[in-house]
Short mmCIF file of C-alpha atoms and ligand atoms in Angstrom, two decimals:
data_model
loop_
_atom_site.label_atom_id
_atom_site.label_comp_id
_atom_site.label_asym_id
_atom_site.label_seq_id
_atom_site.Cartn_x
_atom_site.Cartn_y
_atom_site.Cartn_z
CA MET A 1 -7.09 49.15 11.01
CA VAL A 2 -4.65 51.27 12.99
CA THR A 3 -4.62 51.49 16.79
CA ILE A 4 -2.28 53.84 18.61
CA LEU A 5 -1.46 52.92 22.18
CA VAL A 6 0.01 55.66 24.34
CA GLY A 7 1.11 55.95 27.93
CA GLY A 8 -1.17 58.50 29.59
CA GLN A 9 1.11 59.57 32.44
CA TRP A 10 4.88 59.63 32.99
CA GLY A 11 5.70 56.20 31.56
CA ASP A 12 5.79 52.98 33.54
CA GLU A 13 1.99 52.68 33.27
CA GLY A 14 2.25 48.94 32.68
CA LYS A 15 1.97 49.34 28.91
CA GLY A 16 3.97 46.16 28.30
CA LYS A 17 1.16 43.88 29.39
CA ILE A 18 -1.52 45.77 27.44
CA ILE A 19 0.67 45.89 24.34
CA ASP A 20 1.17 42.15 24.71
CA LEU A 21 -2.60 41.57 24.96
CA LEU A 22 -3.27 43.66 21.86
CA SER A 23 -0.27 42.35 19.92
CA GLU A 24 -1.76 38.89 19.84
CA LYS A 25 -4.34 40.09 17.33
CA ALA A 26 -2.06 42.50 15.47
CA ASP A 27 -0.49 41.72 12.11
CA MET A 28 2.10 44.46 12.56
CA VAL A 29 3.41 46.21 15.67
CA ILE A 30 5.42 49.41 15.23
CA ARG A 31 7.56 51.14 17.82
CA SER A 32 7.74 54.75 16.74
CA GLN A 33 9.70 56.82 19.27
CA GLY A 34 12.14 56.71 22.17
CA GLY A 35 14.93 54.23 22.52
CA ASN A 36 16.30 51.91 25.15
CA ASN A 37 15.28 54.39 27.83
CA ALA A 38 12.05 52.35 27.71
CA GLY A 39 11.57 48.95 29.25
CA HIS A 40 8.46 46.83 28.72
CA THR A 41 8.02 43.82 30.95
CA VAL A 42 5.81 41.09 29.56
CA VAL A 43 4.84 37.90 31.33
CA ASN A 44 3.93 35.35 28.68
CA ALA A 45 3.39 31.62 29.21
CA GLY A 46 5.00 31.85 32.64
CA GLN A 47 8.15 33.46 31.22
CA GLU A 48 9.16 37.05 31.90
CA PHE A 49 10.49 39.09 29.00
CA ARG A 50 11.95 42.57 29.23
CA PHE A 51 12.02 44.53 26.00
CA HIS A 52 13.80 47.83 25.47
CA LEU A 53 13.65 48.16 21.71
CA ILE A 54 12.07 45.12 20.07
CA PRO A 55 8.25 45.33 20.00
CA SER A 56 6.85 42.64 22.29
CA GLY A 57 4.75 41.43 19.33
CA ILE A 58 7.86 39.35 18.53
CA LEU A 59 6.42 36.73 20.90
CA TYR A 60 3.70 35.96 18.33
CA PRO A 61 4.81 33.87 15.35
CA THR A 62 3.11 35.85 12.57
CA THR A 63 3.38 39.45 13.78
CA THR A 64 5.71 41.77 11.85
CA CYS A 65 7.64 43.93 14.33
CA VAL A 66 8.89 47.26 13.08
CA ILE A 67 11.35 49.64 14.70
CA GLY A 68 10.18 52.89 13.16
CA ASN A 69 12.01 55.96 11.90
CA GLY A 70 11.19 57.94 15.05
CA VAL A 71 13.19 55.61 17.30
CA VAL A 72 16.77 56.28 18.39
CA LEU A 73 18.50 52.96 18.26
CA ASP A 74 21.50 51.72 20.20
CA PRO A 75 22.78 48.91 17.94
CA ARG A 76 24.68 47.21 20.75
CA VAL A 77 21.59 47.04 22.95
CA LEU A 78 19.41 45.89 20.06
CA LEU A 79 21.82 43.07 19.17
CA GLU A 80 21.90 41.91 22.79
CA GLU A 81 18.12 41.92 22.89
CA MET A 82 17.91 40.00 19.60
CA GLN A 83 20.26 37.37 21.00
CA GLN A 84 18.24 37.08 24.22
CA VAL A 85 14.99 36.59 22.32
CA GLN A 86 16.56 34.00 20.03
CA SER A 87 18.15 32.13 22.92
CA ARG A 88 14.63 31.52 24.22
CA GLY A 89 13.63 29.88 20.98
CA ILE A 90 11.83 32.87 19.46
CA SER A 91 12.44 33.76 15.82
CA ILE A 92 13.45 37.31 14.94
CA ASP A 93 12.86 36.87 11.22
CA ARG A 94 9.87 39.23 11.37
CA LEU A 95 11.87 42.13 12.75
CA VAL A 96 12.29 45.16 10.49
CA ILE A 97 14.38 48.23 11.30
CA SER A 98 13.69 51.52 9.54
CA ASP A 99 16.75 52.74 7.63
CA ARG A 100 15.68 56.23 8.75
CA ALA A 101 15.90 55.43 12.49
CA HIS A 102 18.68 57.39 14.13
CA LEU A 103 21.52 55.69 15.97
CA ILE A 104 22.84 56.17 19.45
CA MET A 105 26.54 56.77 18.86
CA PRO A 106 29.22 56.15 21.54
CA TRP A 107 29.41 59.84 22.45
CA HIS A 108 25.69 60.14 23.18
CA PRO A 109 25.57 58.32 26.56
CA ILE A 110 28.85 60.02 27.55
CA LEU A 111 27.45 63.47 26.81
CA ASP A 112 24.11 62.62 28.43
CA LYS A 113 25.88 61.84 31.69
CA LEU A 114 28.29 64.79 31.49
CA GLU A 115 25.44 67.24 30.79
CA GLU A 116 23.47 65.88 33.72
CA GLU A 117 26.50 66.31 35.98
CA GLN A 118 26.87 69.89 34.80
CA ARG A 119 23.28 70.62 35.76
CA GLY A 120 23.98 69.72 39.38
CA ASP A 121 20.83 70.12 41.49
CA ASP A 122 18.82 70.99 38.38
CA ARG A 123 19.52 67.64 36.73
CA LEU A 124 16.68 66.07 34.76
CA GLY A 125 17.18 62.52 35.99
CA THR A 126 17.70 61.10 32.49
CA THR A 127 18.35 57.42 31.94
CA TRP A 128 21.92 58.18 30.70
CA ARG A 129 21.20 56.14 27.57
CA GLY A 130 22.12 59.04 25.28
CA ILE A 131 18.53 59.66 24.18
CA GLY A 132 18.54 63.48 24.44
CA PRO A 133 21.92 63.95 22.72
CA ALA A 134 20.91 61.55 19.89
CA TYR A 135 17.65 63.43 19.18
CA ALA A 136 19.53 66.74 19.42
CA ASP A 137 21.92 65.52 16.71
CA LYS A 138 18.99 64.39 14.57
CA VAL A 139 17.49 67.87 14.73
CA ARG A 140 20.91 69.40 14.14
CA ARG A 141 21.25 67.21 11.04
CA ILE A 142 24.46 65.60 12.19
CA GLY A 143 22.82 62.33 13.22
CA PHE A 144 23.73 58.87 11.97
CA ARG A 145 20.91 56.71 10.66
CA ALA A 146 20.50 52.93 10.58
CA GLY A 147 20.85 53.03 6.79
CA ASP A 148 24.31 54.60 7.19
CA LEU A 149 25.52 51.32 8.74
CA LEU A 150 25.22 49.75 5.31
CA LYS A 151 27.57 52.31 3.72
CA PRO A 152 31.00 52.02 5.41
CA ARG A 153 32.62 54.68 3.17
CA PHE A 154 29.90 57.18 3.94
CA LEU A 155 30.10 56.26 7.62
CA GLU A 156 33.85 56.90 7.63
CA LYS A 157 33.49 60.27 5.92
CA LYS A 158 30.72 61.39 8.24
CA LEU A 159 32.65 60.28 11.32
CA GLY A 160 35.56 62.37 10.08
CA PHE A 161 33.36 65.43 10.28
CA VAL A 162 31.04 64.74 13.23
CA LEU A 163 33.49 63.03 15.56
CA ASN A 164 36.69 64.85 14.68
CA LYS A 165 35.27 68.32 14.19
CA ILE A 166 32.37 68.46 16.64
CA LYS A 167 32.18 65.73 19.26
CA ASN A 168 35.83 65.17 20.18
CA PRO A 169 36.51 68.91 20.63
CA ILE A 170 33.48 69.07 22.95
CA LEU A 171 34.64 66.04 24.94
CA GLN A 172 38.21 67.33 25.24
CA GLU A 173 37.87 71.06 25.48
CA LEU A 174 34.56 71.46 27.25
CA TYR A 175 34.49 68.41 29.48
CA HIS A 176 38.20 67.51 29.67
CA VAL A 177 37.61 63.83 29.01
CA PRO A 178 39.50 61.61 26.54
CA PRO A 179 38.43 61.78 22.86
CA LEU A 180 36.91 58.80 21.04
CA GLU A 181 39.05 56.99 18.49
CA PRO A 182 37.38 57.35 15.02
CA GLN A 183 38.78 54.07 13.66
CA ALA A 184 37.50 52.13 16.69
CA VAL A 185 34.03 53.68 16.27
CA LEU A 186 34.10 52.91 12.54
CA ASP A 187 35.09 49.28 13.16
CA GLU A 188 32.43 48.87 15.85
CA TYR A 189 29.62 50.36 13.76
CA THR A 190 30.67 48.59 10.56
CA ALA A 191 30.39 45.31 12.48
CA TYR A 192 26.91 46.32 13.66
CA GLY A 193 26.01 47.03 10.05
CA GLU A 194 27.03 43.51 9.04
CA GLN A 195 24.87 41.97 11.76
CA LEU A 196 21.86 44.24 11.45
CA GLY A 197 22.03 44.63 7.63
CA PRO A 198 19.38 42.01 6.81
CA PHE A 199 16.85 43.75 9.06
CA ILE A 200 17.41 47.34 7.93
CA LYS A 201 14.88 48.41 5.31
CA ASP A 202 12.86 51.34 4.03
CA ILE A 203 9.72 50.67 6.07
CA PHE A 204 7.51 53.05 4.10
CA PRO A 205 6.40 50.57 1.40
CA ILE A 206 6.09 47.81 4.02
CA VAL A 207 3.77 49.89 6.20
CA GLN A 208 1.81 51.14 3.17
CA GLN A 209 1.25 47.57 2.04
CA ALA A 210 -0.05 46.65 5.50
CA LEU A 211 -2.40 49.65 5.39
CA THR A 212 -3.79 48.87 1.95
CA GLY A 213 -4.15 45.21 2.96
CA ASN A 214 -6.30 46.41 5.89
CA GLU A 215 -4.01 44.67 8.36
CA GLN A 216 -4.31 45.23 12.10
CA ILE A 217 -1.50 47.66 12.93
CA LEU A 218 -0.62 48.54 16.50
CA LEU A 219 1.58 51.56 17.19
CA GLU A 220 3.08 50.77 20.56
CA GLY A 221 4.00 53.83 22.56
CA ALA A 222 6.93 54.11 24.91
CA GLN A 223 7.21 56.56 27.86
CA GLY A 224 4.06 58.67 28.42
CA SER A 225 2.32 61.89 27.41
CA MET A 226 3.64 63.84 30.40
CA LEU A 227 7.18 63.08 29.17
CA ASP A 228 6.31 64.58 25.76
CA LEU A 229 8.88 67.11 24.65
CA ASP A 230 6.19 69.71 23.90
CA PHE A 231 3.25 68.85 26.14
CA GLY A 232 4.97 67.23 29.11
CA THR A 233 6.43 68.83 32.21
CA TYR A 234 9.29 70.52 30.32
CA PRO A 235 12.23 70.36 30.96
CA TYR A 236 11.55 67.18 32.96
CA VAL A 237 10.63 65.29 29.80
CA THR A 238 12.20 62.93 27.33
CA SER A 239 13.42 64.18 23.94
CA SER A 240 10.75 62.58 21.75
CA SER A 241 6.96 62.89 21.40
CA PRO A 242 5.38 59.92 23.20
CA SER A 243 1.92 61.27 22.37
CA ALA A 244 -0.30 60.13 19.47
CA GLY A 245 1.15 62.75 17.11
CA GLY A 246 4.65 61.37 17.64
CA ALA A 247 3.44 57.85 16.88
CA LEU A 248 2.46 59.02 13.41
CA THR A 249 5.58 60.98 12.48
CA GLY A 250 7.66 58.16 13.93
CA SER A 251 6.10 55.54 11.68
CA GLY A 252 5.03 57.36 8.51
CA ILE A 253 1.32 56.68 9.04
CA SER A 254 -1.15 59.46 8.22
CA PRO A 255 -3.65 60.76 10.81
CA THR A 256 -6.60 59.76 8.60
CA ALA A 257 -5.52 56.10 8.80
CA VAL A 258 -6.01 55.93 12.57
CA ASP A 259 -9.07 54.10 13.89
CA LEU A 260 -8.52 54.23 17.63
CA THR A 261 -6.18 55.76 20.18
CA MET A 262 -5.98 53.86 23.42
CA GLY A 263 -4.43 55.23 26.58
CA VAL A 264 -2.84 53.20 29.33
CA PHE A 265 -3.12 54.74 32.79
CA LYS A 266 -1.98 53.44 36.11
CA ALA A 267 -4.74 53.57 38.74
CA TYR A 268 -2.49 55.99 40.68
CA THR A 269 0.42 58.31 39.79
CA THR A 270 4.20 58.04 40.10
CA ARG A 271 7.14 59.17 38.03
CA VAL A 272 10.79 58.24 37.50
CA GLY A 273 13.36 61.01 37.66
CA TYR A 274 12.58 64.52 38.81
CA GLY A 275 9.84 67.12 38.49
CA PRO A 276 6.46 67.70 40.05
CA MET A 277 3.62 65.25 39.54
CA LEU A 278 0.01 64.89 40.61
CA ASP A 279 -3.05 62.74 38.97
CA GLY A 280 -6.79 63.00 37.40
CA VAL A 281 -6.14 66.38 35.83
CA VAL A 282 -3.25 64.82 33.96
CA ALA A 283 -5.46 61.94 32.82
CA ARG A 284 -8.05 64.38 31.41
CA TYR A 285 -5.27 66.31 29.67
CA SER A 286 -3.83 63.13 28.15
CA VAL A 287 -7.22 61.99 26.89
CA ALA A 288 -7.74 65.34 25.15
CA LEU A 289 -4.17 65.63 23.83
CA ASN A 290 -4.14 62.16 22.29
CA GLY A 291 -7.79 61.78 21.33
CA ILE A 292 -8.01 58.73 23.59
CA ARG A 293 -11.30 56.86 23.09
CA SER A 294 -10.51 53.79 25.16
CA ILE A 295 -8.60 53.40 28.41
CA ALA A 296 -6.70 50.50 29.92
CA LEU A 297 -6.44 51.05 33.67
CA THR A 298 -3.56 49.10 35.18
CA LYS A 299 -2.42 48.05 38.65
CA LEU A 300 -5.81 48.55 40.26
CA ASP A 301 -4.82 45.85 42.80
CA VAL A 302 -2.12 48.20 44.17
CA LEU A 303 -4.96 50.26 45.69
CA ASP A 304 -6.64 47.24 47.34
CA GLU A 305 -5.66 48.29 50.86
CA PHE A 306 -5.97 52.08 50.49
CA ASP A 307 -8.92 53.67 52.27
CA PRO A 308 -9.99 56.33 51.53
CA ILE A 309 -8.71 57.01 48.00
CA ARG A 310 -8.25 60.58 46.87
CA ILE A 311 -8.45 61.72 43.26
CA CYS A 312 -7.02 65.05 42.26
CA THR A 313 -9.67 66.80 40.16
CA GLY A 314 -8.13 70.22 39.68
CA TYR A 315 -5.17 72.46 40.48
CA ILE A 316 -5.42 75.84 42.15
CA SER A 317 -2.73 78.15 40.86
CA LYS A 318 -2.50 81.82 41.87
CA GLY A 319 -6.01 81.56 43.32
CA GLU A 320 -7.55 80.19 40.09
CA LEU A 321 -8.85 76.69 39.43
CA GLN A 322 -7.07 75.09 36.48
CA SER A 323 -8.58 72.15 34.60
CA TYR A 324 -5.36 71.17 32.82
CA PRO A 325 -1.69 71.08 33.84
CA MET A 326 -0.09 74.45 33.19
CA SER A 327 2.85 74.85 30.82
CA ASN A 328 4.77 76.89 33.40
CA ILE A 329 6.70 74.38 35.46
CA SER A 330 7.13 76.64 38.48
CA HIS A 331 3.36 77.34 38.59
CA LEU A 332 2.83 73.60 38.38
CA LYS A 333 5.33 72.98 41.17
CA HIS A 334 3.55 75.36 43.51
CA CYS A 335 -0.10 74.73 42.68
CA GLU A 336 -2.46 73.31 45.23
CA PRO A 337 -4.29 70.07 44.34
CA VAL A 338 -8.07 69.84 44.74
CA TYR A 339 -9.04 66.38 45.95
CA GLU A 340 -12.18 64.34 45.85
CA THR A 341 -12.37 61.51 48.36
CA LEU A 342 -13.84 58.09 47.58
CA PRO A 343 -14.09 55.04 49.85
CA GLY A 344 -11.57 52.24 49.32
CA TRP A 345 -12.62 48.57 48.96
CA ARG A 346 -10.14 46.87 51.30
CA SER A 347 -10.22 43.51 49.56
CA SER A 348 -8.12 41.79 46.96
CA THR A 349 -9.02 42.37 43.31
CA ALA A 350 -6.15 40.21 41.98
CA GLY A 351 -8.36 37.20 41.33
CA ILE A 352 -11.27 39.07 39.73
CA ARG A 353 -11.94 38.49 36.02
CA ARG A 354 -15.47 39.84 35.45
CA PRO A 355 -16.61 43.46 35.93
CA GLU A 356 -19.64 42.35 37.96
CA ASP A 357 -17.34 40.72 40.54
CA LEU A 358 -15.52 43.95 41.35
CA PRO A 359 -16.26 45.41 44.80
CA LYS A 360 -18.80 48.24 44.56
CA ALA A 361 -16.28 50.82 45.74
CA ALA A 362 -13.75 49.71 43.10
CA ARG A 363 -16.41 49.99 40.42
CA ARG A 364 -17.28 53.45 41.68
CA TYR A 365 -13.63 54.48 41.57
CA ILE A 366 -13.28 53.21 37.98
CA ASP A 367 -16.50 54.92 36.86
CA ARG A 368 -15.48 58.20 38.46
CA LEU A 369 -12.05 58.13 36.80
CA SER A 370 -13.71 57.49 33.45
CA GLU A 371 -16.09 60.39 34.02
CA LEU A 372 -13.29 62.75 35.02
CA CYS A 373 -11.11 61.78 32.04
CA GLY A 374 -13.90 61.77 29.49
CA ALA A 375 -13.19 58.31 28.04
CA PRO A 376 -14.45 54.79 28.74
CA ILE A 377 -12.30 52.34 30.70
CA ASP A 378 -12.39 49.15 28.64
CA ILE A 379 -9.64 47.11 30.27
CA VAL A 380 -8.76 46.87 33.95
CA SER A 381 -5.57 45.06 34.89
CA VAL A 382 -5.25 43.54 38.36
CA GLY A 383 -1.85 41.84 38.11
CA ALA A 384 1.07 41.18 35.79
CA ALA A 385 -0.17 37.89 34.31
CA ARG A 386 -2.11 37.98 31.02
CA ASP A 387 -5.24 36.53 32.57
CA GLN A 388 -5.30 39.08 35.41
CA THR A 389 -7.39 41.25 33.14
CA ILE A 390 -10.99 42.42 33.36
CA TRP A 391 -12.60 43.28 30.01
CA MET A 392 -15.18 45.87 30.94
CA GLN A 393 -18.54 45.95 29.21
CA GLY A 394 -19.83 48.70 26.96
CA GLY A 395 -16.38 49.38 25.53
CA GLN A 396 -15.22 50.96 22.31
CA THR A 397 -14.61 49.89 18.76
CA GLY A 398 -11.23 48.87 17.43
CA LEU A 399 -8.55 46.42 18.33
CA ALA A 400 -9.67 46.34 21.96
CA VAL A 401 -13.03 44.97 20.98
CA ARG A 402 -11.60 42.57 18.47
CA GLN A 403 -9.38 41.26 21.24
CA ARG A 404 -12.29 41.03 23.63
CA GLU A 405 -14.39 39.01 21.24
CA HIS A 406 -11.63 36.46 21.02
CA GLU A 407 -10.82 36.38 24.71
CA PRO A 408 -12.00 33.00 25.99
CA SER A 409 -12.32 34.20 29.58
CA HIS A 410 -14.59 37.07 28.58
CA PRO A 411 -18.20 36.58 29.76
P1 IMP B 1 15.69 60.39 28.94
O1 IMP B 1 14.57 59.87 28.11
O2 IMP B 1 16.72 59.33 29.27
O3 IMP B 1 16.32 61.63 28.38
O4 IMP B 1 15.10 60.83 30.38
C1 IMP B 1 14.25 61.96 30.53
C2 IMP B 1 13.17 61.70 31.55
O5 IMP B 1 12.26 60.73 31.05
C3 IMP B 1 13.67 61.15 32.89
O6 IMP B 1 12.85 61.66 33.93
C4 IMP B 1 13.45 59.65 32.74
O7 IMP B 1 13.35 59.00 33.98
C5 IMP B 1 12.16 59.64 31.99
N1 IMP B 1 11.95 58.42 31.19
C6 IMP B 1 12.51 58.13 30.01
N2 IMP B 1 12.07 56.94 29.56
C7 IMP B 1 11.19 56.49 30.46
C8 IMP B 1 10.36 55.31 30.52
O8 IMP B 1 10.34 54.46 29.63
N3 IMP B 1 9.58 55.20 31.64
C9 IMP B 1 9.56 56.14 32.62
N4 IMP B 1 10.29 57.25 32.59
C10 IMP B 1 11.11 57.42 31.52
#
């Protein structure tokens, strides 16, 4: 049983909590794209955990946590995160790293920052973690993969070419910054290889075995559909595919194996970085793009004091009503939003646990969003804690339901 969980907007939808809720019933959780540009905050048993690379399923003692081939991995950051998790008494024995995952090399964050500086006012607002340059090298076929860490001779030879012939000339001649010392990079990455070696594996047979064993597999998305390299607000996007398609190529799972795609949406819209952003049109687009059949709506409580609440239902661009975000970023920047106005509920939802206890206006807002997006809202989150969750009735099949059946607080 395979469930894909994607962010429906620009990231920061509060996926961490939903992933945590679903991970409890998962046998395997796979992260399949992005890198440490992501940050999932999970509040579990009163403790706050912040994950950048390790799937938050690590908090459950029997869940296998896989860092898939589609991820770009900063070994230094991963090792720090592994140490943090261990120092809180949590075992990392169930962590597996794909030998095909690409590595963030020391020049990637440097080039990320230098390229952003070069762009001046047109900068993308990247996280400076080296994500774009690492994916660019992967596509250019000069990337380093996790498996390379286990082959010091190969690593040395490849550094001789990539660092000496390509990266250092760029750093020195184009950007006039000091070159990187190949031996120092080799020593650093060889040491990473020694520490990460036991976790680096070919994940293909491991994932296949989980599939044939009919295990519950959760593909946890990072970022969001509107940051998708192809379908997001290009160029204000990340360099991977955070949509459902990317989850598959980033993990080696076939489309026919997928049972459910769930989307996490914040009850309102924001984005980190730069670029235009609006709303409900985006949600409808995300549902269609990813084949979302079940929605988790987060942070509803943030709207508790807003009255009225406006939902954007369409964009007017060049005099025409558009039902989906346009690919042309300047049309998107200048379009006029069409709003629908609903009454607010002006009361706290943070303590609500059952759908029937929601204020009428909140219920109406949720139902209208569901109607506009074309998918049922099965989970409503009203706070960061695990129990600040409302399992809505009449939901969908899949992991969400399996979770709901086991949720003691569910009516
Ligand atoms: P990059 O992924 O560092 O290249 O950044 C590209 C864009 O994606 C920037 O606007 C970032 O702020 C945004 N971004 C990347 N990762 C995340 C995330 O996990 N949450 C929200 N925004 C993100």
